[in-house]
mmCIF file of C-alpha atoms in Angstrom:
data_model
loop_
_atom_site.group_PDB
_atom_site.id
_atom_site.type_symbol
_atom_site.label_atom_id
_atom_site.label_comp_id
_atom_site.label_asym_id
_atom_site.label_seq_id
_atom_site.Cartn_x
_atom_site.Cartn_y
_atom_site.Cartn_z
ATOM 1 C CA GLN A 1 -201.730 54.046 -111.437
ATOM 2 C CA VAL A 2 -203.766 51.895 -109.073
ATOM 3 C CA GLN A 3 -204.161 48.315 -110.216
ATOM 4 C CA LEU A 4 -206.183 45.613 -108.477
ATOM 5 C CA VAL A 5 -206.224 42.067 -109.831
ATOM 6 C CA GLU A 6 -208.491 39.450 -108.289
ATOM 7 C CA SER A 7 -207.989 35.708 -108.627
ATOM 8 C CA GLY A 8 -209.143 32.469 -107.079
ATOM 9 C CA GLY A 9 -212.722 32.277 -108.283
ATOM 10 C CA GLY A 10 -214.220 29.112 -109.680
ATOM 11 C CA LEU A 11 -216.998 26.535 -109.563
ATOM 12 C CA VAL A 12 -217.557 24.763 -106.251
ATOM 13 C CA LYS A 13 -220.292 22.734 -104.593
ATOM 14 C CA PRO A 14 -222.348 23.939 -101.628
ATOM 15 C CA GLY A 15 -220.422 23.522 -98.391
ATOM 16 C CA GLU A 16 -217.015 23.755 -100.059
ATOM 17 C CA SER A 17 -214.396 26.491 -99.627
ATOM 18 C CA LEU A 18 -212.508 28.963 -101.812
ATOM 19 C CA ARG A 19 -209.815 31.553 -101.177
ATOM 20 C CA LEU A 20 -209.870 34.738 -103.208
ATOM 21 C CA SER A 21 -206.827 36.952 -103.653
ATOM 22 C CA CYS A 22 -206.411 40.546 -104.770
ATOM 23 C CA ALA A 23 -202.975 41.760 -105.865
ATOM 24 C CA ALA A 24 -202.554 45.513 -105.500
ATOM 25 C CA SER A 25 -200.057 47.886 -107.059
ATOM 26 C CA GLY A 26 -199.580 51.580 -107.790
ATOM 27 C CA PHE A 27 -200.260 52.886 -104.283
ATOM 28 C CA THR A 28 -199.098 52.450 -100.678
ATOM 29 C CA PHE A 29 -201.233 49.403 -99.949
ATOM 30 C CA SER A 30 -200.658 49.355 -96.202
ATOM 31 C CA ASP A 31 -202.147 52.829 -95.786
ATOM 32 C CA TYR A 32 -205.594 52.025 -97.108
ATOM 33 C CA TYR A 33 -208.800 50.284 -96.159
ATOM 34 C CA MET A 34 -209.634 47.452 -98.531
ATOM 35 C CA SER A 35 -212.989 45.837 -99.173
ATOM 36 C CA TRP A 36 -214.654 42.954 -100.946
ATOM 37 C CA ILE A 37 -217.875 43.715 -102.776
ATOM 38 C CA ARG A 38 -219.910 41.196 -104.735
ATOM 39 C CA GLN A 39 -222.524 41.230 -107.456
ATOM 40 C CA ALA A 40 -224.817 38.286 -108.104
ATOM 41 C CA PRO A 41 -225.710 37.680 -111.768
ATOM 42 C CA GLY A 42 -228.097 40.394 -112.942
ATOM 43 C CA LYS A 43 -228.279 41.939 -109.473
ATOM 44 C CA GLY A 44 -226.918 44.977 -107.657
ATOM 45 C CA LEU A 45 -223.789 45.537 -105.613
ATOM 46 C CA GLU A 46 -223.456 44.081 -102.117
ATOM 47 C CA TRP A 47 -220.701 45.017 -99.694
ATOM 48 C CA VAL A 48 -219.146 41.903 -98.133
ATOM 49 C CA SER A 49 -216.297 42.934 -95.835
ATOM 50 C CA TYR A 50 -213.605 45.514 -95.142
ATOM 51 C CA ILE A 51 -210.256 45.610 -93.364
ATOM 52 C CA SER A 52 -208.201 48.604 -92.322
ATOM 53 C CA GLY A 53 -204.617 49.122 -93.393
ATOM 54 C CA SER A 54 -203.380 48.384 -89.887
ATOM 55 C CA LEU A 55 -205.555 45.234 -89.707
ATOM 56 C CA SER A 56 -207.135 46.644 -86.536
ATOM 57 C CA THR A 57 -210.622 47.106 -87.966
ATOM 58 C CA ILE A 58 -212.547 44.339 -89.699
ATOM 59 C CA ASN A 59 -216.237 44.080 -90.451
ATOM 60 C CA TYR A 60 -218.530 41.717 -92.319
ATOM 61 C CA ALA A 61 -221.990 41.784 -93.824
ATOM 62 C CA ASP A 62 -224.475 39.688 -91.867
ATOM 63 C CA SER A 63 -224.888 37.395 -94.875
ATOM 64 C CA VAL A 64 -221.289 36.135 -94.641
ATOM 65 C CA LYS A 65 -220.353 36.635 -90.993
ATOM 66 C CA GLY A 66 -218.992 33.432 -89.488
ATOM 67 C CA ARG A 67 -218.289 31.874 -92.908
ATOM 68 C CA PHE A 68 -215.948 34.369 -94.596
ATOM 69 C CA THR A 69 -212.646 35.704 -93.257
ATOM 70 C CA ILE A 70 -210.914 38.757 -94.716
ATOM 71 C CA SER A 71 -207.176 39.220 -94.325
ATOM 72 C CA ARG A 72 -204.285 41.090 -95.895
ATOM 73 C CA ASP A 73 -200.524 40.801 -96.199
ATOM 74 C CA ASN A 74 -199.124 44.304 -96.454
ATOM 75 C CA ALA A 75 -195.659 42.988 -97.237
ATOM 76 C CA LYS A 76 -197.083 41.274 -100.327
ATOM 77 C CA ASN A 77 -199.557 44.041 -101.220
ATOM 78 C CA SER A 78 -202.303 41.461 -101.180
ATOM 79 C CA LEU A 79 -205.864 41.139 -99.895
ATOM 80 C CA TYR A 80 -207.577 37.825 -99.290
ATOM 81 C CA MET A 81 -210.994 36.362 -98.591
ATOM 82 C CA GLN A 82 -211.313 32.866 -97.203
ATOM 83 C CA MET A 83 -214.811 31.642 -97.987
ATOM 84 C CA ASN A 84 -216.020 28.563 -96.138
ATOM 85 C CA ASN A 85 -219.318 26.678 -96.176
ATOM 86 C CA LEU A 86 -220.257 28.310 -99.459
ATOM 87 C CA LYS A 87 -223.930 28.563 -100.360
ATOM 88 C CA VAL A 88 -225.687 28.811 -103.715
ATOM 89 C CA GLU A 89 -226.558 32.419 -102.855
ATOM 90 C CA ASP A 90 -222.847 33.293 -102.631
ATOM 91 C CA THR A 91 -222.658 32.960 -106.420
ATOM 92 C CA ALA A 92 -221.413 36.331 -107.674
ATOM 93 C CA VAL A 93 -218.597 38.306 -109.174
ATOM 94 C CA TYR A 94 -216.341 39.357 -106.292
ATOM 95 C CA TYR A 95 -214.542 42.687 -106.550
ATOM 96 C CA CYS A 96 -211.811 44.069 -104.348
ATOM 97 C CA ALA A 97 -211.815 47.825 -103.917
ATOM 98 C CA THR A 98 -209.851 50.532 -102.156
ATOM 99 C CA GLY A 99 -211.170 52.918 -99.540
ATOM 100 C CA SER A 100 -209.275 55.794 -97.968
ATOM 101 C CA ASP A 101 -206.734 55.794 -95.191
ATOM 102 C CA TRP A 102 -209.399 56.497 -92.555
ATOM 103 C CA ASN A 103 -212.660 55.259 -94.062
ATOM 104 C CA PRO A 104 -213.606 52.057 -95.900
ATOM 105 C CA THR A 105 -215.832 54.005 -98.309
ATOM 106 C CA PRO A 106 -216.180 55.509 -100.880
ATOM 107 C CA PHE A 107 -214.615 52.839 -103.046
ATOM 108 C CA ASP A 108 -212.045 54.670 -105.123
ATOM 109 C CA SER A 109 -210.637 51.926 -107.303
ATOM 110 C CA TRP A 110 -211.960 48.500 -108.236
ATOM 111 C CA GLY A 111 -210.518 45.363 -109.717
ATOM 112 C CA GLN A 112 -212.148 43.595 -112.652
ATOM 113 C CA GLY A 113 -213.631 40.912 -110.424
ATOM 114 C CA THR A 114 -213.466 37.149 -110.118
ATOM 115 C CA LEU A 115 -216.488 34.895 -110.573
ATOM 116 C CA VAL A 116 -217.494 32.476 -107.835
ATOM 117 C CA SER A 117 -220.128 29.924 -108.788
ATOM 118 C CA VAL A 118 -221.668 27.663 -106.159
ATOM 119 C CA SER A 119 -223.768 24.866 -107.560
ATOM 120 C CA SER A 120 -224.418 21.198 -106.936
ATOM 121 C CA SER B 1 -228.622 47.430 -91.492
ATOM 122 C CA SER B 2 -230.131 50.590 -92.943
ATOM 123 C CA GLU B 3 -231.198 50.693 -96.565
ATOM 124 C CA LEU B 4 -230.685 52.996 -99.504
ATOM 125 C CA THR B 5 -233.509 53.308 -102.021
ATOM 126 C CA GLN B 6 -233.093 54.201 -105.696
ATOM 127 C CA ASP B 7 -235.550 54.389 -108.573
ATOM 128 C CA PRO B 8 -234.986 51.290 -110.741
ATOM 129 C CA ALA B 9 -234.932 53.179 -114.035
ATOM 130 C CA VAL B 10 -234.623 56.740 -115.334
ATOM 131 C CA SER B 11 -234.386 58.093 -118.868
ATOM 132 C CA VAL B 12 -233.052 61.343 -120.309
ATOM 133 C CA ALA B 13 -232.897 62.869 -123.763
ATOM 134 C CA LEU B 14 -229.449 63.328 -125.210
ATOM 135 C CA GLY B 15 -227.955 66.609 -124.015
ATOM 136 C CA GLN B 16 -230.533 67.168 -121.289
ATOM 137 C CA THR B 17 -230.098 67.135 -117.523
ATOM 138 C CA VAL B 18 -231.063 64.203 -115.317
ATOM 139 C CA THR B 19 -231.020 63.692 -111.556
ATOM 140 C CA ILE B 20 -230.810 60.282 -109.911
ATOM 141 C CA THR B 21 -231.895 60.051 -106.278
ATOM 142 C CA CYS B 22 -230.868 57.896 -103.339
ATOM 143 C CA GLN B 23 -232.867 57.894 -100.098
ATOM 144 C CA GLY B 24 -232.015 56.481 -96.703
ATOM 145 C CA ASP B 25 -231.645 57.367 -93.041
ATOM 146 C CA SER B 26 -227.881 56.859 -93.163
ATOM 147 C CA LEU B 27 -227.625 59.838 -95.528
ATOM 148 C CA ARG B 28 -228.541 62.152 -92.662
ATOM 149 C CA GLY B 29 -225.102 61.479 -91.219
ATOM 150 C CA TYR B 30 -222.940 60.267 -94.082
ATOM 151 C CA TYR B 31 -222.237 61.464 -97.595
ATOM 152 C CA ALA B 32 -223.074 59.187 -100.494
ATOM 153 C CA GLY B 33 -220.689 57.801 -103.039
ATOM 154 C CA TRP B 34 -221.957 57.324 -106.594
ATOM 155 C CA TYR B 35 -220.752 54.637 -108.983
ATOM 156 C CA GLN B 36 -221.279 54.110 -112.707
ATOM 157 C CA GLN B 37 -221.305 50.569 -114.046
ATOM 158 C CA LYS B 38 -221.499 49.660 -117.706
ATOM 159 C CA PRO B 39 -222.329 46.106 -118.855
ATOM 160 C CA GLY B 40 -219.522 43.663 -118.228
ATOM 161 C CA GLN B 41 -217.369 46.237 -116.469
ATOM 162 C CA ALA B 42 -216.426 47.002 -112.885
ATOM 163 C CA PRO B 43 -218.054 49.977 -111.185
ATOM 164 C CA VAL B 44 -216.347 53.365 -111.367
ATOM 165 C CA LEU B 45 -216.600 56.031 -108.656
ATOM 166 C CA VAL B 46 -217.973 59.227 -110.228
ATOM 167 C CA VAL B 47 -218.945 61.438 -107.277
ATOM 168 C CA TYR B 48 -218.261 61.322 -103.527
ATOM 169 C CA GLY B 49 -218.358 63.464 -100.434
ATOM 170 C CA ARG B 50 -220.009 66.854 -100.504
ATOM 171 C CA ASN B 51 -219.490 67.100 -104.296
ATOM 172 C CA ASN B 52 -216.141 65.682 -105.348
ATOM 173 C CA ARG B 53 -215.147 64.000 -108.582
ATOM 174 C CA PRO B 54 -212.187 61.640 -108.954
ATOM 175 C CA SER B 55 -209.617 62.551 -111.546
ATOM 176 C CA GLY B 56 -210.846 61.880 -115.058
ATOM 177 C CA ILE B 57 -214.566 62.124 -114.316
ATOM 178 C CA PRO B 58 -216.245 64.770 -116.510
ATOM 179 C CA ASP B 59 -217.569 67.854 -114.761
ATOM 180 C CA ARG B 60 -221.077 67.166 -116.063
ATOM 181 C CA PHE B 61 -221.363 64.795 -113.072
ATOM 182 C CA SER B 62 -222.205 66.474 -109.770
ATOM 183 C CA GLY B 63 -223.573 65.519 -106.388
ATOM 184 C CA SER B 64 -225.685 67.127 -103.697
ATOM 185 C CA SER B 65 -227.760 66.128 -100.724
ATOM 186 C CA SER B 66 -230.663 67.221 -98.548
ATOM 187 C CA GLU B 67 -231.697 65.598 -95.289
ATOM 188 C CA ASN B 68 -232.018 61.870 -96.066
ATOM 189 C CA THR B 69 -231.589 62.111 -99.838
ATOM 190 C CA ALA B 70 -228.535 62.231 -102.071
ATOM 191 C CA PHE B 71 -228.647 63.352 -105.689
ATOM 192 C CA LEU B 72 -226.450 62.607 -108.682
ATOM 193 C CA THR B 73 -226.958 65.104 -111.486
ATOM 194 C CA ILE B 74 -225.696 64.703 -115.028
ATOM 195 C CA THR B 75 -225.830 68.035 -116.851
ATOM 196 C CA GLY B 76 -225.897 67.501 -120.607
ATOM 197 C CA ALA B 77 -226.148 63.712 -120.665
ATOM 198 C CA GLN B 78 -224.105 61.936 -123.324
ATOM 199 C CA ALA B 79 -224.751 58.584 -124.973
ATOM 200 C CA GLU B 80 -221.794 57.118 -123.073
ATOM 201 C CA ASP B 81 -223.495 57.956 -119.766
ATOM 202 C CA GLU B 82 -226.025 55.171 -120.326
ATOM 203 C CA ALA B 83 -225.250 52.783 -117.477
ATOM 204 C CA ASP B 84 -226.320 51.539 -114.066
ATOM 205 C CA TYR B 85 -225.710 53.954 -111.212
ATOM 206 C CA TYR B 86 -225.355 52.915 -107.583
ATOM 207 C CA CYS B 87 -225.167 54.989 -104.436
ATOM 208 C CA ASN B 88 -223.584 53.869 -101.178
ATOM 209 C CA SER B 89 -222.768 55.128 -97.718
ATOM 210 C CA ARG B 90 -221.851 53.973 -94.255
ATOM 211 C CA ASP B 91 -224.585 52.278 -92.261
ATOM 212 C CA SER B 92 -225.914 54.515 -89.500
ATOM 213 C CA SER B 93 -227.362 51.677 -87.433
ATOM 214 C CA GLY B 94 -224.212 51.310 -85.357
ATOM 215 C CA HIS B 95 -222.886 48.160 -86.984
ATOM 216 C CA LEU B 96 -220.305 50.116 -89.002
ATOM 217 C CA HIS B 97 -221.411 48.320 -92.133
ATOM 218 C CA VAL B 98 -221.486 49.694 -95.667
ATOM 219 C CA VAL B 99 -224.681 49.810 -97.702
ATOM 220 C CA PHE B 100 -225.510 50.146 -101.398
ATOM 221 C CA GLY B 101 -228.655 51.298 -103.095
ATOM 222 C CA GLY B 102 -230.359 48.899 -105.470
ATOM 223 C CA GLY B 103 -229.158 50.788 -108.538
ATOM 224 C CA THR B 104 -230.742 52.954 -111.231
ATOM 225 C CA LYS B 105 -230.626 52.031 -114.911
ATOM 226 C CA LEU B 106 -230.100 55.244 -116.878
ATOM 227 C CA THR B 107 -231.219 55.246 -120.503
ATOM 228 C CA VAL B 108 -230.113 58.086 -122.783
ATOM 229 C CA LEU B 109 -232.675 58.561 -125.552
#
């Protein structure tokens, strides 16, 4: 069955960086769109970024564009998010999620999330 | 980016039928996905496309749409259906983004 395991979250200060990882198993990783979605404490879901299986299509929410970089290593079945110049408002649980082979959404499977806290 | 609007809270008596709505211009061109999230857990996709359910989702969950509105219907709500429900779709503004509704808290009485 599909399994997604996020890691790399933690407590950082504003302006610092973090790199999140998502280890995937149970499906042909390279065939599928993958996304990062976040949820601030007590708030709703916010899409952050997606990347196609072929790496040819990448998109970001306006709130993170220019600061976050999504990438994937299909040989390692892994998805990444490099987060630079973090802001207090980036504090959230970050989920990785699968799309389909031709569309980033709907989000079929989700990991359990990793918490990123940005505070001085 | 376009927006999706949901009622913040809805309640239903045990065993009755409830419909949760999601409104937005992007729904004129894209189907909605619906997600259930219970406290402390990751979201789970319950309905997508015209009216499709992933494997393992009970058939009391169904979806429909009309013009700029998508509907999630739970027929015979159970206590375990109490959760937050979110809709999402592609953004129709041309930026190829993805958007979520603000979520609906469903209470089963």
